XYZ file of C-alpha atoms in Angstrom:
747
model
C -102.720 97.490 68.617
C -99.950 96.108 70.827
C -97.425 94.820 68.321
C -96.103 96.319 65.095
C -96.253 92.830 63.618
C -100.056 93.075 63.849
C -99.845 95.346 60.826
C -98.668 92.416 58.772
C -100.719 89.539 60.169
C -101.999 88.790 56.700
C -98.566 88.141 55.205
C -98.583 84.886 53.245
C -96.834 81.679 54.073
C -93.636 81.048 52.079
C -94.592 80.246 48.476
C -95.019 76.594 47.645
C -93.395 75.099 44.557
C -95.896 74.673 41.781
C -98.265 77.412 42.951
C -99.749 79.384 40.082
C -97.925 82.639 39.365
C -99.751 85.942 39.415
C -100.536 87.171 35.858
C -98.327 90.244 36.382
C -95.321 87.942 36.787
C -95.914 86.360 33.381
C -96.793 89.377 31.261
C -94.714 92.584 31.198
C -97.577 94.950 30.176
C -99.684 93.524 33.033
C -96.814 94.114 35.447
C -96.309 97.721 34.305
C -100.041 98.326 34.681
C -99.879 96.970 38.222
C -96.886 99.199 39.008
C -98.890 102.170 37.726
C -101.698 101.347 40.160
C -99.175 101.113 43.020
C -97.800 104.501 42.045
C -101.290 106.026 41.962
C -101.863 104.666 45.475
C -98.605 106.125 46.770
C -97.188 102.692 47.511
C -94.434 103.037 44.893
C -92.601 106.049 43.490
C -93.115 107.089 39.879
C -89.329 106.963 39.551
C -89.331 103.259 40.433
C -91.918 102.404 37.784
C -90.063 104.540 35.229
C -86.995 102.333 35.713
C -89.024 99.198 34.971
C -90.544 100.870 31.877
C -87.081 101.880 30.658
C -85.622 98.393 31.131
C -88.593 96.801 29.329
C -88.237 99.211 26.418
C -84.489 98.614 26.092
C -84.617 94.832 26.637
C -88.101 93.558 25.637
C -87.326 89.940 26.553
C -86.556 90.790 30.191
C -88.720 88.598 32.467
C -91.462 90.463 34.350
C -90.062 89.100 37.625
C -86.775 90.856 36.820
C -88.575 94.113 36.034
C -90.438 93.836 39.346
C -87.179 93.210 41.217
C -85.638 96.288 39.568
C -88.590 98.496 40.555
C -88.489 97.202 44.134
C -84.694 97.640 44.338
C -85.137 101.243 43.237
C -87.892 101.751 45.794
C -85.666 100.456 48.605
C -83.266 103.354 48.038
C -85.993 105.796 48.978
C -86.537 103.825 52.187
C -82.869 103.854 53.207
C -81.864 100.407 51.911
C -78.970 100.048 49.495
C -80.309 96.930 47.746
C -83.176 94.434 47.547
C -82.845 91.220 49.550
C -84.814 88.591 47.623
C -85.347 86.099 50.454
C -86.389 88.809 52.921
C -88.826 90.227 50.379
C -90.451 86.838 49.782
C -90.799 86.242 53.527
C -92.469 89.645 54.091
C -93.540 90.967 50.661
C -95.690 93.854 51.874
C -92.704 95.445 53.576
C -91.179 96.043 50.131
C -93.605 98.901 49.396
C -94.491 102.074 51.299
C -97.868 100.834 52.469
C -99.739 103.127 54.888
C -99.245 101.607 58.362
C -102.857 102.228 59.357
C -104.120 100.425 56.257
C -105.644 101.652 52.990
C -109.417 102.069 53.093
C -109.801 103.482 49.579
C -111.999 101.607 47.125
C -110.722 99.149 44.516
C -107.253 98.574 45.991
C -104.636 96.971 43.746
C -103.173 93.582 44.703
C -100.662 93.687 47.535
C -97.126 92.407 46.920
C -97.994 89.419 49.128
C -100.674 88.434 46.609
C -98.459 89.062 43.588
C -95.482 87.124 44.952
C -97.478 84.271 46.517
C -96.568 81.782 43.790
C -92.950 82.873 43.252
C -90.147 80.744 44.679
C -86.727 82.068 45.594
C -85.086 79.751 43.024
C -87.327 81.070 40.222
C -86.628 84.684 41.181
C -82.896 84.029 41.346
C -83.061 82.439 37.889
C -84.770 85.567 36.498
C -81.839 87.672 37.713
C -79.380 85.913 35.414
C -80.303 87.976 32.355
C -76.886 88.960 30.889
C -78.204 92.084 29.208
C -79.427 93.683 32.447
C -77.730 91.975 35.394
C -74.044 91.373 36.142
C -72.589 89.090 38.799
C -71.324 91.291 41.610
C -69.177 88.500 43.019
C -67.318 88.466 39.696
C -66.506 92.200 40.040
C -69.554 93.056 37.929
C -68.001 93.196 34.460
C -69.631 95.259 31.754
C -72.078 98.108 32.195
C -75.370 96.481 33.091
C -77.751 98.710 35.069
C -78.256 96.017 37.724
C -75.853 93.927 39.789
C -76.618 90.699 41.631
C -74.625 89.690 44.715
C -74.616 86.178 46.193
C -72.642 86.791 49.383
C -73.244 84.858 52.606
C -76.270 87.049 53.349
C -78.131 85.665 50.314
C -79.157 87.040 46.923
C -79.308 90.808 46.704
C -80.073 93.046 43.739
C -78.422 96.457 43.410
C -78.718 99.383 41.075
C -75.191 99.435 39.683
C -74.296 102.859 41.065
C -75.025 101.778 44.635
C -73.184 98.497 44.196
C -70.199 100.568 43.047
C -70.456 102.829 46.111
C -70.176 99.771 48.346
C -67.189 98.469 46.401
C -65.430 101.849 46.601
C -65.960 102.011 50.365
C -64.764 98.433 50.828
C -61.678 98.988 48.688
C -60.535 102.251 50.261
C -61.078 101.140 53.854
C -59.416 97.772 53.211
C -56.327 99.473 51.759
C -55.977 101.617 54.856
C -56.486 98.645 57.147
C -53.705 96.820 55.293
C -51.219 99.620 55.956
C -49.535 97.583 58.699
C -48.345 98.227 62.231
C -47.743 101.637 63.797
C -44.488 102.912 62.235
C -43.477 105.180 65.125
C -41.862 104.548 68.475
C -44.398 103.010 70.855
C -42.520 104.285 73.907
C -42.739 107.871 72.622
C -46.423 107.410 71.939
C -46.920 106.056 75.481
C -45.205 109.123 76.990
C -47.358 111.424 74.846
C -50.574 109.635 75.864
C -49.591 109.890 79.540
C -49.089 113.626 79.053
C -52.602 114.011 77.639
C -54.544 111.736 79.979
C -54.572 111.540 83.761
C -53.458 108.049 84.849
C -56.307 105.789 86.025
C -56.423 102.375 87.667
C -58.975 101.131 85.145
C -59.013 101.397 81.385
C -59.501 104.887 79.941
C -61.445 104.319 76.717
C -60.690 107.827 75.444
C -56.976 107.116 75.776
C -57.427 103.727 74.115
C -59.359 105.349 71.260
C -56.539 107.835 70.663
C -53.998 105.014 70.561
C -56.036 102.970 68.082
C -56.579 106.022 65.862
C -52.834 106.712 65.798
C -52.120 103.071 64.956
C -54.440 102.857 61.936
C -54.864 105.181 58.904
C -58.586 104.420 59.188
C -60.294 104.644 62.559
C -63.779 104.853 64.025
C -64.517 106.371 67.437
C -68.083 105.699 68.497
C -69.964 106.324 71.710
C -73.200 107.592 73.135
C -73.939 111.131 74.309
C -71.576 112.461 76.954
C -68.914 109.805 76.411
C -66.403 112.445 75.314
C -66.113 111.955 71.563
C -65.188 115.598 70.947
C -62.737 115.679 73.863
C -61.122 112.535 72.495
C -60.742 113.860 68.983
C -59.212 117.166 70.188
C -56.602 115.228 72.137
C -56.078 112.941 69.143
C -55.387 115.921 66.871
C -52.959 117.384 69.415
C -51.275 113.977 69.665
C -50.931 113.544 65.896
C -49.503 117.033 65.448
C -47.100 116.662 68.371
C -45.779 113.344 67.046
C -45.372 114.936 63.616
C -43.674 118.141 64.782
C -41.461 116.177 67.165
C -39.649 114.698 64.168
C -36.806 116.806 62.759
C -37.602 118.701 59.579
C -41.318 117.772 59.519
C -44.081 120.247 58.743
C -47.416 120.231 60.533
C -50.054 117.841 59.263
C -52.798 119.315 57.109
C -55.907 118.434 59.122
C -59.493 119.144 58.085
C -62.636 118.778 60.177
C -66.016 118.159 58.542
C -69.600 117.211 59.353
C -72.556 116.171 57.163
C -74.738 119.188 57.999
C -74.199 122.855 58.749
C -75.759 122.478 62.190
C -73.412 119.644 63.116
C -70.459 121.576 61.716
C -71.341 124.693 63.733
C -71.763 122.712 66.947
C -68.440 120.900 66.520
C -66.773 124.183 65.562
C -67.845 125.836 68.809
C -66.991 122.806 70.953
C -63.550 122.241 69.448
C -62.599 125.928 69.578
C -63.251 125.985 73.339
C -61.401 122.736 73.986
C -58.326 123.628 71.944
C -58.095 126.939 73.784
C -58.131 125.168 77.142
C -55.802 122.306 76.177
C -52.608 121.990 78.256
C -49.786 121.174 75.853
C -46.586 121.682 77.898
C -46.112 118.043 78.933
C -47.151 116.768 75.514
C -44.636 119.026 73.765
C -41.863 117.688 75.980
C -42.920 114.044 75.657
C -42.507 113.718 71.894
C -39.019 115.146 71.470
C -35.866 115.804 73.498
C -35.751 119.272 71.964
C -39.434 119.753 72.679
C -42.024 121.254 70.379
C -42.862 124.936 70.196
C -46.190 125.187 72.045
C -47.678 128.140 70.086
C -46.841 126.319 66.841
C -48.420 123.135 68.151
C -51.598 124.900 69.297
C -51.940 126.809 66.030
C -51.601 123.561 64.077
C -54.716 122.084 65.721
C -57.629 123.148 63.502
C -60.806 124.625 64.955
C -62.687 125.417 61.756
C -65.281 122.840 60.724
C -66.872 122.681 57.287
C -69.632 120.639 55.700
C -68.740 117.632 53.590
C -70.378 119.212 50.554
C -68.217 122.317 50.897
C -65.092 120.254 51.609
C -65.530 118.192 48.450
C -66.626 121.191 46.375
C -70.169 120.393 45.300
C -70.962 121.276 41.697
C -74.392 122.854 41.210
C -77.107 120.681 39.637
C -74.918 117.548 39.525
C -74.048 114.625 41.789
C -70.361 115.278 41.214
C -67.735 117.108 43.244
C -64.673 119.136 42.400
C -62.508 116.757 44.420
C -62.301 113.114 43.339
C -59.677 110.470 42.614
C -58.172 112.605 39.839
C -58.185 115.761 41.975
C -57.772 114.566 45.563
C -58.193 116.674 48.659
C -55.084 118.486 49.871
C -54.915 117.073 53.393
C -53.173 114.529 55.589
C -55.929 113.875 58.142
C -59.720 114.127 57.817
C -62.071 113.895 60.810
C -65.795 113.500 60.117
C -68.140 114.167 63.040
C -71.746 112.894 63.266
C -70.750 110.131 60.860
C -74.015 108.268 61.484
C -75.674 110.887 59.270
C -73.369 110.224 56.290
C -75.060 108.180 53.555
C -73.355 105.626 51.352
C -73.022 107.937 48.333
C -71.325 110.683 50.339
C -69.014 108.255 52.140
C -67.910 106.789 48.822
C -67.241 110.293 47.475
C -65.153 111.187 50.530
C -63.060 108.023 50.398
C -62.524 108.352 46.656
C -61.286 111.948 47.082
C -58.873 111.129 49.926
C -55.160 110.947 49.072
C -53.874 107.360 49.498
C -51.736 108.216 52.542
C -54.305 110.383 54.310
C -55.849 109.330 57.602
C -59.617 109.164 58.054
C -61.269 109.268 61.483
C -65.034 108.758 61.753
C -66.708 110.108 64.879
C -70.293 109.382 65.872
C -72.899 107.422 67.801
C -73.506 104.086 66.075
C -76.933 103.801 67.703
C -78.339 107.095 66.440
C -80.627 107.345 63.448
C -78.898 106.648 60.177
C -78.807 109.085 57.271
C -82.028 110.097 55.553
C -80.542 108.892 52.265
C -79.666 105.268 51.489
C -77.209 103.446 53.687
C -76.223 103.220 57.340
C -72.464 103.242 56.937
C -71.410 103.920 60.529
C -73.907 101.409 61.894
C -72.699 98.776 59.425
C -69.044 99.363 60.287
C -69.743 99.246 64.030
C -71.908 96.117 64.149
C -69.306 94.346 66.322
C -68.060 97.378 68.281
C -69.822 96.385 71.517
C -67.819 93.164 71.749
C -64.472 94.729 70.851
C -63.077 91.617 69.117
C -59.488 92.753 69.597
C -56.765 90.247 68.728
C -53.862 89.301 70.979
C -51.502 91.479 68.903
C -53.761 94.514 69.226
C -54.220 93.925 72.951
C -50.476 93.659 73.561
C -49.758 96.808 71.553
C -52.488 98.794 73.299
C -51.239 97.736 76.732
C -47.737 98.891 75.807
C -49.081 102.221 74.496
C -51.615 102.978 77.237
C -50.252 101.076 80.217
C -53.599 99.372 80.827
C -54.775 95.934 79.653
C -58.017 95.595 77.741
C -60.988 94.029 79.537
C -61.198 90.295 78.952
C -64.657 90.488 77.340
C -63.305 92.641 74.488
C -60.655 90.101 73.419
C -60.825 87.347 70.799
C -58.610 84.495 71.943
C -59.024 82.505 68.703
C -60.882 79.719 70.473
C -63.193 77.621 68.350
C -63.295 77.039 64.627
C -65.687 79.741 63.398
C -63.428 82.276 61.710
C -66.268 84.806 61.565
C -66.198 85.151 65.361
C -62.506 86.076 65.419
C -61.093 89.572 65.439
C -61.229 91.071 61.941
C -58.963 93.863 60.628
C -61.872 96.341 60.874
C -62.408 95.454 64.552
C -58.848 96.548 65.336
C -59.588 100.068 64.074
C -62.793 100.711 66.055
C -62.929 102.143 69.567
C -66.142 102.428 71.532
C -66.301 104.976 74.352
C -68.264 103.299 77.132
C -68.436 105.779 80.033
C -70.985 108.620 79.940
C -69.888 111.838 81.631
C -73.310 113.419 81.090
C -75.615 110.749 82.491
C -74.975 108.775 85.676
C -76.907 106.195 87.705
C -79.144 108.972 89.070
C -80.107 110.193 85.595
C -83.452 108.956 84.372
C -82.579 110.222 80.887
C -79.451 108.054 80.844
C -81.230 105.026 82.275
C -84.071 105.343 79.765
C -81.637 105.756 76.867
C -79.815 102.622 77.975
C -83.032 100.616 78.342
C -84.307 101.738 74.936
C -80.989 101.196 73.188
C -80.383 97.621 74.319
C -80.972 95.437 71.247
C -83.323 92.509 71.222
C -81.808 89.062 71.604
C -82.656 85.587 72.850
C -81.663 86.762 76.321
C -83.528 90.064 76.061
C -86.919 89.582 74.453
C -89.383 92.250 73.372
C -91.450 91.575 76.500
C -88.431 92.007 78.759
C -87.425 95.184 76.979
C -90.843 96.755 77.390
C -90.765 95.878 81.065
C -87.295 97.421 81.460
C -88.480 100.686 79.863
C -91.562 100.823 82.098
C -89.434 100.192 85.183
C -87.310 103.260 84.402
C -90.432 105.437 84.539
C -91.579 103.700 87.718
C -88.342 104.611 89.519
C -89.396 108.249 89.871
C -86.270 109.864 88.425
C -86.364 113.623 88.925
C -85.363 114.457 85.347
C -87.970 112.278 83.641
C -91.691 112.860 83.006
C -94.344 110.996 81.053
C -97.349 112.800 79.612
C -100.269 110.883 78.117
C -102.724 112.841 75.980
C -106.236 111.415 76.187
C -107.550 113.003 72.978
C -106.245 115.036 70.014
C -107.212 118.403 71.531
C -105.974 117.563 75.041
C -104.912 120.816 76.717
C -101.943 119.006 78.256
C -99.951 119.623 75.084
C -100.658 123.375 75.247
C -99.465 123.483 78.859
C -96.337 121.555 77.960
C -95.241 123.745 75.064
C -96.122 126.952 76.906
C -94.862 126.337 80.439
C -92.839 123.117 80.178
C -95.278 121.101 82.333
C -93.139 121.262 85.519
C -95.951 119.475 87.385
C -94.911 116.286 85.585
C -91.564 116.265 87.401
C -90.779 115.584 91.048
C -91.031 118.751 93.162
C -92.088 120.629 90.006
C -88.443 120.512 88.900
C -87.327 122.762 91.747
C -84.265 122.347 93.945
C -82.247 120.158 91.605
C -78.440 120.353 91.206
C -76.160 118.915 88.524
C -73.126 116.666 89.023
C -70.942 119.691 89.763
C -73.322 120.932 92.417
C -74.632 123.783 90.264
C -78.379 124.541 90.442
C -80.448 123.313 87.486
C -83.183 125.634 86.213
C -86.657 124.050 86.312
C -88.117 122.675 83.058
C -89.418 125.373 80.737
C -91.529 125.713 77.633
C -91.594 128.254 74.815
C -92.987 130.969 77.086
C -89.451 131.424 78.409
C -87.853 132.677 75.189
C -90.921 134.750 74.288
C -90.707 136.357 77.727
C -87.032 137.185 77.091
C -88.064 138.847 73.815
C -90.411 141.141 75.741
C -88.476 141.845 78.915
C -84.991 142.286 77.466
C -85.902 144.256 74.346
C -83.405 147.177 73.977
C -84.799 150.633 74.624
C -82.762 152.051 71.729
C -84.717 153.383 68.773
C -81.846 152.934 66.320
C -80.374 149.743 64.889
C -77.160 150.085 62.936
C -73.526 149.220 63.402
C -71.159 149.496 66.367
C -72.652 150.813 69.595
C -76.190 151.015 68.190
C -76.119 147.354 67.194
C -74.495 145.847 70.284
C -77.619 145.979 72.520
C -79.625 144.166 69.834
C -76.917 141.521 69.399
C -76.906 140.944 73.159
C -80.700 140.695 73.116
C -80.654 138.179 70.255
C -78.045 136.037 72.026
C -80.239 135.952 75.136
C -83.316 135.029 73.074
C -81.496 132.247 71.206
C -80.097 130.845 74.450
C -83.578 130.934 76.003
C -85.059 129.183 72.962
C -82.566 126.347 73.416
C -84.092 125.672 76.828
C -86.968 123.715 75.258
C -87.729 121.833 72.053
C -90.625 119.614 71.027
C -89.509 116.688 68.859
C -91.791 114.428 66.847
C -91.404 111.444 64.547
C -93.471 112.509 61.539
C -93.824 115.374 59.102
C -97.463 114.921 58.101
C -100.652 114.505 60.091
C -101.883 116.053 63.338
C -98.896 114.639 65.261
C -96.344 115.637 62.620
C -94.673 119.010 62.251
C -97.229 120.119 59.631
C -100.037 119.779 62.176
C -98.131 120.641 65.335
C -96.453 123.903 64.290
C -99.648 125.892 63.617
C -101.315 124.279 66.643
C -98.491 125.361 68.952
C -98.509 128.851 67.444
C -102.215 129.192 68.244
C -101.705 127.880 71.778
C -99.009 130.483 72.413
C -101.248 133.168 70.945
C -104.122 132.173 73.241
C -101.731 132.388 76.177
C -100.859 135.945 75.120
C -97.267 135.299 74.053
C -97.617 135.670 70.283
C -99.231 138.433 68.256
C -100.061 136.926 64.865
C -103.185 136.135 62.862
C -103.998 132.705 61.441
C -102.514 133.495 58.037
C -99.239 134.640 59.576
C -99.084 131.587 61.817
C -99.631 129.276 58.854
C -97.654 130.958 56.086
C -96.208 134.284 57.206
C -93.748 136.051 59.436
C -94.275 137.310 62.976
C -92.077 138.286 65.891
C -91.071 135.231 67.887
C -91.270 132.845 64.928
C -88.479 130.258 65.251
C -87.272 128.983 61.886
C -85.157 126.063 60.788
C -82.966 126.301 57.682
C -83.682 123.263 55.492
C -81.074 123.761 52.770
C -77.519 125.092 52.792
C -77.290 128.721 51.663
C -73.627 129.541 51.203
C -74.447 133.080 50.067
C -75.993 133.875 53.443
C -73.611 131.636 55.353
C -76.509 129.541 56.674
C -76.464 125.759 56.835
C -79.124 123.080 56.867
C -80.206 122.723 60.498
C -79.473 126.273 61.652
C -82.162 127.801 63.899
C -82.986 131.503 63.964
C -85.558 133.631 65.812
C -87.605 136.387 64.156
C -87.308 139.705 66.037
C -88.689 143.195 65.475
C -86.053 145.939 65.087
C -86.522 149.717 64.775
C -86.706 151.007 61.216
C -84.114 153.765 60.821
C -86.060 155.258 57.894
C -89.375 155.523 59.748
C -89.202 156.288 63.486
C -91.677 154.246 65.490
C -91.994 151.550 62.861
C -90.578 148.043 63.301
C -88.970 145.754 60.742
C -88.663 141.997 61.135
C -85.221 140.404 60.977
C -84.194 136.828 61.726
C -81.320 136.464 64.182
C -78.994 133.487 63.653
C -75.962 132.621 65.775
C -72.695 132.700 63.837
C -71.417 129.209 63.023
C -67.797 129.976 63.959
C -68.305 129.837 67.713
C -67.555 133.568 68.049
C -70.952 134.347 69.548
C -71.711 137.010 66.955
C -75.195 137.427 65.476
C -76.220 137.308 61.830
C -79.323 139.392 60.994
C -81.188 138.304 57.860
C -84.203 139.782 56.093
C -87.076 137.250 55.994
C -87.434 137.842 52.256
C -83.944 136.433 51.708
C -84.748 133.130 53.397
C -86.050 130.773 50.755
C -85.676 127.405 52.500
C -86.907 127.674 56.096
C -89.798 126.262 58.108
C -91.349 127.087 61.460
C -89.768 124.976 64.165
C -91.972 124.958 67.243
C -91.955 121.231 66.456
C -88.928 119.545 64.888
C -88.503 116.012 63.559
C -86.082 113.799 65.437
C -84.102 113.399 62.213
C -83.535 117.157 62.039
C -82.535 117.313 65.706
C -79.439 115.157 65.282
C -76.342 117.044 66.354
C -78.404 119.296 68.645
C -78.984 119.377 72.398
C -81.766 121.039 74.405
C -82.091 121.672 78.132
C -85.658 120.310 78.160
C -86.663 117.988 75.341
C -90.217 116.776 74.811
C -90.429 113.680 72.591
C -93.920 113.229 71.124
C -94.921 109.825 69.735
C -97.811 109.527 67.222
C -101.107 107.833 68.018
C -100.773 104.985 65.503
C -97.976 102.559 64.559
C -95.663 103.742 61.831
C -92.582 102.096 60.296
C -90.538 105.204 61.083
C -91.186 104.699 64.806
C -88.134 102.658 65.841
C -85.734 102.080 68.701
C -83.149 104.264 66.976
C -85.567 107.168 66.610
C -86.647 107.031 70.262
C -83.024 106.712 71.441
C -81.965 109.681 69.313
C -84.849 111.794 70.630
C -84.127 110.880 74.260
C -80.446 111.752 73.977
C -81.178 115.251 72.670
C -82.190 116.092 76.277
C -79.559 117.486 78.610
C -81.391 118.111 81.916
C -85.101 117.313 81.430
C -87.050 114.879 79.256
C -90.808 114.611 78.771
C -92.086 111.631 76.772
C -95.477 112.498 75.262
C -97.724 109.609 74.203
C -100.769 110.308 72.054
C -101.744 106.672 71.583
C -101.684 103.777 73.994
C -98.689 101.459 73.708
C -96.782 103.463 71.099
C -93.637 103.623 73.233
C -93.728 99.852 73.640
C -94.127 99.491 69.875
C -91.262 101.828 69.100
C -88.613 100.425 71.428
C -89.061 96.886 70.089
C -88.892 97.843 66.422
C -85.360 98.215 65.071
C -84.052 99.758 61.872
C -82.908 96.956 59.581
C -81.270 98.582 56.598
C -80.211 96.164 53.900
C -76.649 96.638 52.654
C -73.491 94.665 51.987
C -71.149 96.585 54.302
C -71.732 94.409 57.340
C -68.205 93.023 57.260
C -65.092 94.156 55.443
């Protein structure tokens, strides 16, 4: 199958006026019975049908077409969409349900949505959504308390569950208020001196410097960029700049700045990165630039925060509820909030954050707009950054930025107000978004960077699916030393075992030997999981006592070495279920490592138990243990002080504060972990591995998209192996884009 669209070849033509309606669209009990059959098939969630049943019970005269729209709108939330687009659903009805991509071969299948909706016109469906008891007009500020809201914006008719419509309105309102705050109130000349103190002068535009200037100018700012573009470096300098400008004013106290991330893993990674950068930041010239009296450097450095928390902890999550301790009536006590990995923040969380922010507080969103969106509904960062590539800066913004940075903006990023289409002109949101465009990790000699760029380029009239596939193939044909492609001929192909065990160095030029990085430092050859298991064996402490102080230090050093070695390789996959998902791959990899002599565990332990060398991923925040969703630990055997010669298993986790200390946890205390020989690309966000292997499934799947492949590719630092288990799956993936339906496309 060479095109994902082949899955939907049987989609109907647009419905013709006068066509006979399906019986389920004329009789509510028939519709509910059909929904029950969809639920039994796994095409619809029981929750979605329950909503339709509830609405029918409360309002018996509700048209069946309205009940169907409500069930489908609910189902879209589970698929990442914020609302139901009526026209899009009628043009491709079968995409509205979670149909199995390989088809359903079970007997007596229920009618597909394409069959049910074949006789329904858009006008008739729109008319059904005018029921005053259930649906309010979202363009009239949705008066009343109806459970559903209809919006008729320029994108067409969309149906929301009221709560999600309200989230969008809250986000729109709070961002718009910050964008209306007006021009930069400070002295532009002082700001220019401070920026020159932080950034080395360059002949061409420095996008990091420009991003800092824009973020100072606006109480709401977005800094986006791909891997290695310096997002963290930029935000550290931005925080130093904001504090210096604040402390340079007589009688002013330091700004209260908080740093947050959506997951514990992302928070820990930012924590470690920022702590190192703040420590190495030169502040002498900056302190002198903002004030004639200067700013006390120790005070300035201490005022730059290095501690990063999760958004749930920042807002004060309340157990067993959707509510937080901080909200509009009890706002957060801060002046500046920076959120890293903002692409992972869903619409509900973003609305909660904005609602809890004090009116005068700054918000800076940091993230890669092209990465996978949140698992939950919404793609807030992607929606906000739809026009980031083009800049769309106005003449006023361009003039101010040139005065602040000393460098004019490139012509292609400016909107000169030519033409009559107002929608093409620079919008207030555009003036608050900076895109970092220079990668300091990948250069022209990096196959990883070239592949990421080829995959990430969106489809357009000038760049068709055929051209994109050719561009991706050409990257592999160039023979880049850091890039390998492994095709598995059959499900039990031994090539996968060799990859996960040894890293498959034969797939790279010169077996990965003799390579140096951009600084001239030697790069270790690509490795597999054998490397960390070998470190477990060869560096195991000879001590027979594990306790505190001197008796613990050798074991902490050992654990640090094992964790560092484990980060040398990671297999990523797209799916959870099936032979090419983590549920099939994790036990398979465990058995391969056992056959190679690197693991000592029986089948039961590999499937459901604990064994030395087991890598585990925390899947839910555990504040009692200080472990966050996304943390990775390695199971190690330690001497039992109560029984000489006996070993006890403990799981070693790196501390999340960047201190390098080790947290030892009893396996019995870990309630939400899973083996992580294989990890989903979604879970890998915010992580980086020396050698990343990205495995694509053997059949088309809606989850297999450009964004997923791009995210997987950019988890690799030095080596990337793309593993294909089915012919043409890479071509399928790179030409399929995530299209999440929402109303945040333009503020």
